Amino acid sequence: MQAGTIIGGRYQLLSPVGEGGMSTVWRGVARSSEVFARPIAIKVMNRAFSAVQPHLGMFLEEARIGAELQHAHLVQVFDFVAEPGATGASYCLVMEWIEGIDLRSLIRTMARLERPIPWGLVVHVSIGVLRGLAAAHERRLPDGTPAPVIHRDVSPQNILLGLNGGIKLGDFGMARARDRSAALTAPGIVKGTVSYMAPETFTGKPPLPEGDLFSLACTMWEALAGERLFEAATDAAVVEAIRGGKVRPLDDRRPDLPPRLVAAVHRALATDPAKRFPSARAMVQELNEILRQSGPWIDSDVIIGMTVAQARAAQ
């Protein structure tokens, strides 16, 4: 597809803003009249993958989950479009546009400037992500049956920060919903970003909410330290480090951190899932208490927005 293409009769592609192996994300606009135009993000599945299972199944599952999960800290999915074409359909997700920066870009920019990210900002961002995860983990079917959604790819590039101070967790393309009787990938295939995966992921066991907490803790460690926690020359070496529980002390990198915050991050990084926080909400409570003990952190949305603006200007 190219700029100017109209999707679904009312969504126009403007410019590509990010590309993964399976899809390309475009900045777009939704028009319903001459006076109404809304900025949107359009995730277009690359045609080479659209006829291949399980890739198409994963994309359709992302659309299904996105339509059901409604929360202030989750990127909202507005529409799913199967656009017919001469060589087959093009599949597109129409999503909320976040004017800002992803956390990975913020971490890299601040590291280049040799400026640590304020720990209070990292905690506030983490609380927002955890609240979004809680909504996914606590999902229920219309009859009340628990049907949790496990994200499985909580990482800095999937956490979006807005110029307005908004905090959004996106990209449920790797998610696993408990109401599906079969996985969308063959046994033994690992999905997600390896450096942020929980150790139990590599054992082939079904994903659990505690795995998302481990991934977020890896992200927190990186945001606070300014470097990736599990880094090695090969994926195999990364996996070995994760499974071995080789977590470097966070306060060695950031001696200004409250000891209780360091303990919380290390608790969520426990190799044994049972030793982590029992839920996303439990971790939110602990982080909120850390903020309360440190004194008021007023207007967090303003501080986040200002930090995002500064980072974008420095890129």
mmCIF file with all atom_site columns, C-alpha atoms in Angstrom, residues 71-219:
data_model
loop_
_atom_site.group_PDB
_atom_site.id
_atom_site.type_symbol
_atom_site.label_atom_id
_atom_site.label_alt_id
_atom_site.label_comp_id
_atom_site.label_asym_id
_atom_site.label_entity_id
_atom_site.label_seq_id
_atom_site.pdbx_PDB_ins_code
_atom_site.Cartn_x
_atom_site.Cartn_y
_atom_site.Cartn_z
_atom_site.occupancy
_atom_site.B_iso_or_equiv
_atom_site.pdbx_formal_charge
_atom_site.auth_seq_id
_atom_site.auth_comp_id
_atom_site.auth_asym_id
_atom_site.auth_atom_id
_atom_site.pdbx_PDB_model_num
ATOM 1   C CA . HIS A 1 71  ? -9.484  0.782   29.174 1.00 0.00 ? 71  HIS A CA 1
ATOM 2   C CA . ALA A 1 72  ? -7.886  4.209   29.558 1.00 0.00 ? 72  ALA A CA 1
ATOM 3   C CA . HIS A 1 73  ? -4.385  2.697   29.587 1.00 0.00 ? 73  HIS A CA 1
ATOM 4   C CA . LEU A 1 74  ? -4.809  0.385   26.585 1.00 0.00 ? 74  LEU A CA 1
ATOM 5   C CA . VAL A 1 75  ? -4.551  1.512   22.969 1.00 0.00 ? 75  VAL A CA 1
ATOM 6   C CA . GLN A 1 76  ? -8.105  1.317   21.652 1.00 0.00 ? 76  GLN A CA 1
ATOM 7   C CA . VAL A 1 77  ? -9.025  -0.594  18.503 1.00 0.00 ? 77  VAL A CA 1
ATOM 8   C CA . PHE A 1 78  ? -11.803 1.144   16.546 1.00 0.00 ? 78  PHE A CA 1
ATOM 9   C CA . ASP A 1 79  ? -12.297 -1.045  13.512 1.00 0.00 ? 79  ASP A CA 1
ATOM 10  C CA . PHE A 1 80  ? -11.094 -4.044  11.520 1.00 0.00 ? 80  PHE A CA 1
ATOM 11  C CA . VAL A 1 81  ? -11.109 -3.888  7.728  1.00 0.00 ? 81  VAL A CA 1
ATOM 12  C CA . ALA A 1 82  ? -10.590 -6.654  5.189  1.00 0.00 ? 82  ALA A CA 1
ATOM 13  C CA . GLU A 1 83  ? -9.953  -4.689  2.010  1.00 0.00 ? 83  GLU A CA 1
ATOM 14  C CA . PRO A 1 84  ? -10.448 -6.782  -1.158 1.00 0.00 ? 84  PRO A CA 1
ATOM 15  C CA . GLY A 1 85  ? -7.753  -6.657  -3.815 1.00 0.00 ? 85  GLY A CA 1
ATOM 16  C CA . ALA A 1 86  ? -6.774  -8.305  -7.071 1.00 0.00 ? 86  ALA A CA 1
ATOM 17  C CA . THR A 1 87  ? -4.224  -10.543 -5.343 1.00 0.00 ? 87  THR A CA 1
ATOM 18  C CA . GLY A 1 88  ? -6.140  -11.116 -2.130 1.00 0.00 ? 88  GLY A CA 1
ATOM 19  C CA . ALA A 1 89  ? -7.492  -9.188  0.826  1.00 0.00 ? 89  ALA A CA 1
ATOM 20  C CA . SER A 1 90  ? -5.523  -6.643  2.828  1.00 0.00 ? 90  SER A CA 1
ATOM 21  C CA . TYR A 1 91  ? -6.191  -6.814  6.561  1.00 0.00 ? 91  TYR A CA 1
ATOM 22  C CA . CYS A 1 92  ? -6.081  -3.627  8.606  1.00 0.00 ? 92  CYS A CA 1
ATOM 23  C CA . LEU A 1 93  ? -6.608  -2.606  12.223 1.00 0.00 ? 93  LEU A CA 1
ATOM 24  C CA . VAL A 1 94  ? -7.812  0.946   12.817 1.00 0.00 ? 94  VAL A CA 1
ATOM 25  C CA . MET A 1 95  ? -6.550  2.153   16.168 1.00 0.00 ? 95  MET A CA 1
ATOM 26  C CA . GLU A 1 96  ? -6.204  5.137   18.449 1.00 0.00 ? 96  GLU A CA 1
ATOM 27  C CA . TRP A 1 97  ? -3.418  7.531   17.460 1.00 0.00 ? 97  TRP A CA 1
ATOM 28  C CA . ILE A 1 98  ? -1.045  8.496   20.299 1.00 0.00 ? 98  ILE A CA 1
ATOM 29  C CA . GLU A 1 99  ? 0.836   11.720  19.644 1.00 0.00 ? 99  GLU A CA 1
ATOM 30  C CA . GLY A 1 100 ? 4.025   11.188  21.586 1.00 0.00 ? 100 GLY A CA 1
ATOM 31  C CA . ILE A 1 101 ? 6.848   8.680   21.873 1.00 0.00 ? 101 ILE A CA 1
ATOM 32  C CA . ASP A 1 102 ? 7.345   5.056   22.840 1.00 0.00 ? 102 ASP A CA 1
ATOM 33  C CA . LEU A 1 103 ? 9.213   4.251   26.040 1.00 0.00 ? 103 LEU A CA 1
ATOM 34  C CA . ARG A 1 104 ? 12.096  2.602   24.160 1.00 0.00 ? 104 ARG A CA 1
ATOM 35  C CA . SER A 1 105 ? 12.790  5.843   22.301 1.00 0.00 ? 105 SER A CA 1
ATOM 36  C CA . LEU A 1 106 ? 12.578  7.811   25.542 1.00 0.00 ? 106 LEU A CA 1
ATOM 37  C CA . ILE A 1 107 ? 15.063  5.470   27.271 1.00 0.00 ? 107 ILE A CA 1
ATOM 38  C CA . ARG A 1 108 ? 17.524  5.665   24.382 1.00 0.00 ? 108 ARG A CA 1
ATOM 39  C CA . THR A 1 109 ? 17.281  9.430   24.079 1.00 0.00 ? 109 THR A CA 1
ATOM 40  C CA . MET A 1 110 ? 17.787  10.023  27.794 1.00 0.00 ? 110 MET A CA 1
ATOM 41  C CA . ALA A 1 111 ? 20.724  7.583   27.859 1.00 0.00 ? 111 ALA A CA 1
ATOM 42  C CA . ARG A 1 112 ? 22.350  9.422   24.964 1.00 0.00 ? 112 ARG A CA 1
ATOM 43  C CA . LEU A 1 113 ? 21.888  12.709  26.820 1.00 0.00 ? 113 LEU A CA 1
ATOM 44  C CA . GLU A 1 114 ? 23.286  11.041  29.969 1.00 0.00 ? 114 GLU A CA 1
ATOM 45  C CA . ARG A 1 115 ? 20.196  12.079  31.906 1.00 0.00 ? 115 ARG A CA 1
ATOM 46  C CA . PRO A 1 116 ? 18.472  9.487   34.109 1.00 0.00 ? 116 PRO A CA 1
ATOM 47  C CA . ILE A 1 117 ? 14.712  9.278   33.816 1.00 0.00 ? 117 ILE A CA 1
ATOM 48  C CA . PRO A 1 118 ? 13.136  10.490  37.098 1.00 0.00 ? 118 PRO A CA 1
ATOM 49  C CA . TRP A 1 119 ? 12.197  7.408   39.073 1.00 0.00 ? 119 TRP A CA 1
ATOM 50  C CA . GLY A 1 120 ? 8.804   8.862   39.933 1.00 0.00 ? 120 GLY A CA 1
ATOM 51  C CA . LEU A 1 121 ? 8.004   9.117   36.232 1.00 0.00 ? 121 LEU A CA 1
ATOM 52  C CA . VAL A 1 122 ? 8.951   5.470   35.699 1.00 0.00 ? 122 VAL A CA 1
ATOM 53  C CA . VAL A 1 123 ? 6.723   4.439   38.610 1.00 0.00 ? 123 VAL A CA 1
ATOM 54  C CA . HIS A 1 124 ? 3.758   6.443   37.311 1.00 0.00 ? 124 HIS A CA 1
ATOM 55  C CA . VAL A 1 125 ? 4.156   4.973   33.834 1.00 0.00 ? 125 VAL A CA 1
ATOM 56  C CA . SER A 1 126 ? 4.379   1.483   35.331 1.00 0.00 ? 126 SER A CA 1
ATOM 57  C CA . ILE A 1 127 ? 1.220   2.028   37.365 1.00 0.00 ? 127 ILE A CA 1
ATOM 58  C CA . GLY A 1 128 ? -0.633  3.015   34.188 1.00 0.00 ? 128 GLY A CA 1
ATOM 59  C CA . VAL A 1 129 ? 0.602   -0.076  32.348 1.00 0.00 ? 129 VAL A CA 1
ATOM 60  C CA . LEU A 1 130 ? -0.306  -2.300  35.306 1.00 0.00 ? 130 LEU A CA 1
ATOM 61  C CA . ARG A 1 131 ? -3.838  -0.918  35.379 1.00 0.00 ? 131 ARG A CA 1
ATOM 62  C CA . GLY A 1 132 ? -4.181  -1.734  31.705 1.00 0.00 ? 132 GLY A CA 1
ATOM 63  C CA . LEU A 1 133 ? -2.806  -5.216  32.338 1.00 0.00 ? 133 LEU A CA 1
ATOM 64  C CA . ALA A 1 134 ? -5.266  -5.683  35.206 1.00 0.00 ? 134 ALA A CA 1
ATOM 65  C CA . ALA A 1 135 ? -8.129  -4.995  32.804 1.00 0.00 ? 135 ALA A CA 1
ATOM 66  C CA . ALA A 1 136 ? -6.766  -7.651  30.444 1.00 0.00 ? 136 ALA A CA 1
ATOM 67  C CA . HIS A 1 137 ? -5.978  -10.201 33.153 1.00 0.00 ? 137 HIS A CA 1
ATOM 68  C CA . GLU A 1 138 ? -9.421  -9.766  34.765 1.00 0.00 ? 138 GLU A CA 1
ATOM 69  C CA . ARG A 1 139 ? -11.388 -10.046 31.523 1.00 0.00 ? 139 ARG A CA 1
ATOM 70  C CA . ARG A 1 140 ? -14.598 -12.070 31.728 1.00 0.00 ? 140 ARG A CA 1
ATOM 71  C CA . LEU A 1 141 ? -16.988 -13.464 29.144 1.00 0.00 ? 141 LEU A CA 1
ATOM 72  C CA . PRO A 1 142 ? -20.571 -12.150 29.033 1.00 0.00 ? 142 PRO A CA 1
ATOM 73  C CA . ASP A 1 143 ? -21.672 -15.037 31.264 1.00 0.00 ? 143 ASP A CA 1
ATOM 74  C CA . GLY A 1 144 ? -19.105 -14.091 33.897 1.00 0.00 ? 144 GLY A CA 1
ATOM 75  C CA . THR A 1 145 ? -16.601 -16.832 33.127 1.00 0.00 ? 145 THR A CA 1
ATOM 76  C CA . PRO A 1 146 ? -13.004 -15.647 33.682 1.00 0.00 ? 146 PRO A CA 1
ATOM 77  C CA . ALA A 1 147 ? -11.185 -15.328 30.355 1.00 0.00 ? 147 ALA A CA 1
ATOM 78  C CA . PRO A 1 148 ? -7.926  -13.498 31.061 1.00 0.00 ? 148 PRO A CA 1
ATOM 79  C CA . VAL A 1 149 ? -5.845  -12.067 28.256 1.00 0.00 ? 149 VAL A CA 1
ATOM 80  C CA . ILE A 1 150 ? -2.075  -12.423 28.704 1.00 0.00 ? 150 ILE A CA 1
ATOM 81  C CA . HIS A 1 151 ? -0.194  -9.778  26.724 1.00 0.00 ? 151 HIS A CA 1
ATOM 82  C CA . ARG A 1 152 ? 3.091   -11.732 26.352 1.00 0.00 ? 152 ARG A CA 1
ATOM 83  C CA . ASP A 1 153 ? 5.002   -8.806  24.827 1.00 0.00 ? 153 ASP A CA 1
ATOM 84  C CA . VAL A 1 154 ? 5.187   -6.096  27.499 1.00 0.00 ? 154 VAL A CA 1
ATOM 85  C CA . SER A 1 155 ? 8.319   -4.202  26.470 1.00 0.00 ? 155 SER A CA 1
ATOM 86  C CA . PRO A 1 156 ? 9.436   -0.564  26.075 1.00 0.00 ? 156 PRO A CA 1
ATOM 87  C CA . GLN A 1 157 ? 8.466   -0.308  22.399 1.00 0.00 ? 157 GLN A CA 1
ATOM 88  C CA . ASN A 1 158 ? 4.866   -1.282  23.231 1.00 0.00 ? 158 ASN A CA 1
ATOM 89  C CA . ILE A 1 159 ? 4.405   1.383   25.919 1.00 0.00 ? 159 ILE A CA 1
ATOM 90  C CA . LEU A 1 160 ? 3.330   4.702   24.418 1.00 0.00 ? 160 LEU A CA 1
ATOM 91  C CA . LEU A 1 161 ? 3.593   8.053   26.181 1.00 0.00 ? 161 LEU A CA 1
ATOM 92  C CA . GLY A 1 162 ? 1.588   11.011  24.940 1.00 0.00 ? 162 GLY A CA 1
ATOM 93  C CA . LEU A 1 163 ? 2.404   14.700  24.823 1.00 0.00 ? 163 LEU A CA 1
ATOM 94  C CA . ASN A 1 164 ? -0.722  15.044  26.958 1.00 0.00 ? 164 ASN A CA 1
ATOM 95  C CA . GLY A 1 165 ? 0.811   12.777  29.612 1.00 0.00 ? 165 GLY A CA 1
ATOM 96  C CA . GLY A 1 166 ? -1.217  9.742   28.583 1.00 0.00 ? 166 GLY A CA 1
ATOM 97  C CA . ILE A 1 167 ? 0.121   6.227   29.204 1.00 0.00 ? 167 ILE A CA 1
ATOM 98  C CA . LYS A 1 168 ? -0.944  3.450   26.830 1.00 0.00 ? 168 LYS A CA 1
ATOM 99  C CA . LEU A 1 169 ? -0.021  -0.203  26.458 1.00 0.00 ? 169 LEU A CA 1
ATOM 100 C CA . GLY A 1 170 ? -0.409  -1.370  22.879 1.00 0.00 ? 170 GLY A CA 1
ATOM 101 C CA . ASP A 1 171 ? 0.225   -4.264  20.507 1.00 0.00 ? 171 ASP A CA 1
ATOM 102 C CA . PHE A 1 172 ? -1.761  -7.261  21.674 1.00 0.00 ? 172 PHE A CA 1
ATOM 103 C CA . GLY A 1 173 ? -0.577  -9.127  18.584 1.00 0.00 ? 173 GLY A CA 1
ATOM 104 C CA . MET A 1 174 ? 1.176   -11.723 20.752 1.00 0.00 ? 174 MET A CA 1
ATOM 105 C CA . ALA A 1 175 ? -1.638  -11.979 23.303 1.00 0.00 ? 175 ALA A CA 1
ATOM 106 C CA . ARG A 1 176 ? -3.214  -15.234 24.416 1.00 0.00 ? 176 ARG A CA 1
ATOM 107 C CA . ALA A 1 177 ? -6.858  -15.222 25.491 1.00 0.00 ? 177 ALA A CA 1
ATOM 108 C CA . ARG A 1 178 ? -7.919  -17.965 27.882 1.00 0.00 ? 178 ARG A CA 1
ATOM 109 C CA . ASP A 1 179 ? -11.215 -18.550 26.035 1.00 0.00 ? 179 ASP A CA 1
ATOM 110 C CA . ARG A 1 180 ? -9.336  -20.065 23.098 1.00 0.00 ? 180 ARG A CA 1
ATOM 111 C CA . SER A 1 181 ? -9.131  -23.855 23.273 1.00 0.00 ? 181 SER A CA 1
ATOM 112 C CA . ALA A 1 182 ? -5.946  -24.067 21.208 1.00 0.00 ? 182 ALA A CA 1
ATOM 113 C CA . ALA A 1 183 ? -2.856  -21.922 20.884 1.00 0.00 ? 183 ALA A CA 1
ATOM 114 C CA . LEU A 1 184 ? -2.262  -20.033 17.649 1.00 0.00 ? 184 LEU A CA 1
ATOM 115 C CA . THR A 1 185 ? 1.289   -21.293 17.335 1.00 0.00 ? 185 THR A CA 1
ATOM 116 C CA . ALA A 1 186 ? 2.758   -24.747 17.137 1.00 0.00 ? 186 ALA A CA 1
ATOM 117 C CA . PRO A 1 187 ? 4.158   -26.257 20.345 1.00 0.00 ? 187 PRO A CA 1
ATOM 118 C CA . GLY A 1 188 ? 7.632   -25.004 21.207 1.00 0.00 ? 188 GLY A CA 1
ATOM 119 C CA . ILE A 1 189 ? 7.394   -21.740 19.261 1.00 0.00 ? 189 ILE A CA 1
ATOM 120 C CA . VAL A 1 190 ? 8.207   -18.782 21.514 1.00 0.00 ? 190 VAL A CA 1
ATOM 121 C CA . LYS A 1 191 ? 6.510   -15.466 20.869 1.00 0.00 ? 191 LYS A CA 1
ATOM 122 C CA . GLY A 1 192 ? 7.424   -11.993 22.067 1.00 0.00 ? 192 GLY A CA 1
ATOM 123 C CA . THR A 1 193 ? 10.632  -10.068 22.614 1.00 0.00 ? 193 THR A CA 1
ATOM 124 C CA . VAL A 1 194 ? 13.164  -12.477 24.120 1.00 0.00 ? 194 VAL A CA 1
ATOM 125 C CA . SER A 1 195 ? 14.924  -10.026 26.456 1.00 0.00 ? 195 SER A CA 1
ATOM 126 C CA . TYR A 1 196 ? 11.663  -9.318  28.308 1.00 0.00 ? 196 TYR A CA 1
ATOM 127 C CA . MET A 1 197 ? 10.277  -12.856 28.527 1.00 0.00 ? 197 MET A CA 1
ATOM 128 C CA . ALA A 1 198 ? 9.618   -14.582 31.841 1.00 0.00 ? 198 ALA A CA 1
ATOM 129 C CA . PRO A 1 199 ? 11.721  -17.700 32.516 1.00 0.00 ? 199 PRO A CA 1
ATOM 130 C CA . GLU A 1 200 ? 8.698   -20.017 32.523 1.00 0.00 ? 200 GLU A CA 1
ATOM 131 C CA . THR A 1 201 ? 7.996   -18.991 28.909 1.00 0.00 ? 201 THR A CA 1
ATOM 132 C CA . PHE A 1 202 ? 10.849  -21.201 27.754 1.00 0.00 ? 202 PHE A CA 1
ATOM 133 C CA . THR A 1 203 ? 9.450   -24.316 29.449 1.00 0.00 ? 203 THR A CA 1
ATOM 134 C CA . GLY A 1 204 ? 6.406   -24.490 27.175 1.00 0.00 ? 204 GLY A CA 1
ATOM 135 C CA . LYS A 1 205 ? 3.947   -23.945 30.021 1.00 0.00 ? 205 LYS A CA 1
ATOM 136 C CA . PRO A 1 206 ? 0.755   -21.938 29.389 1.00 0.00 ? 206 PRO A CA 1
ATOM 137 C CA . PRO A 1 207 ? 1.296   -18.179 29.836 1.00 0.00 ? 207 PRO A CA 1
ATOM 138 C CA . LEU A 1 208 ? 0.252   -16.659 33.166 1.00 0.00 ? 208 LEU A CA 1
ATOM 139 C CA . PRO A 1 209 ? -0.423  -13.065 34.291 1.00 0.00 ? 209 PRO A CA 1
ATOM 140 C CA . GLU A 1 210 ? 2.739   -13.242 36.404 1.00 0.00 ? 210 GLU A CA 1
ATOM 141 C CA . GLY A 1 211 ? 4.722   -13.459 33.161 1.00 0.00 ? 211 GLY A CA 1
ATOM 142 C CA . ASP A 1 212 ? 3.482   -9.999  32.152 1.00 0.00 ? 212 ASP A CA 1
ATOM 143 C CA . LEU A 1 213 ? 4.604   -8.650  35.538 1.00 0.00 ? 213 LEU A CA 1
ATOM 144 C CA . PHE A 1 214 ? 8.094   -10.062 34.960 1.00 0.00 ? 214 PHE A CA 1
ATOM 145 C CA . SER A 1 215 ? 8.210   -8.376  31.537 1.00 0.00 ? 215 SER A CA 1
ATOM 146 C CA . LEU A 1 216 ? 7.137   -5.049  33.010 1.00 0.00 ? 216 LEU A CA 1
ATOM 147 C CA . ALA A 1 217 ? 9.785   -5.368  35.735 1.00 0.00 ? 217 ALA A CA 1
ATOM 148 C CA . CYS A 1 218 ? 12.435  -5.893  33.013 1.00 0.00 ? 218 CYS A CA 1
ATOM 149 C CA . THR A 1 219 ? 11.137  -2.718  31.387 1.00 0.00 ? 219 THR A CA 1
#
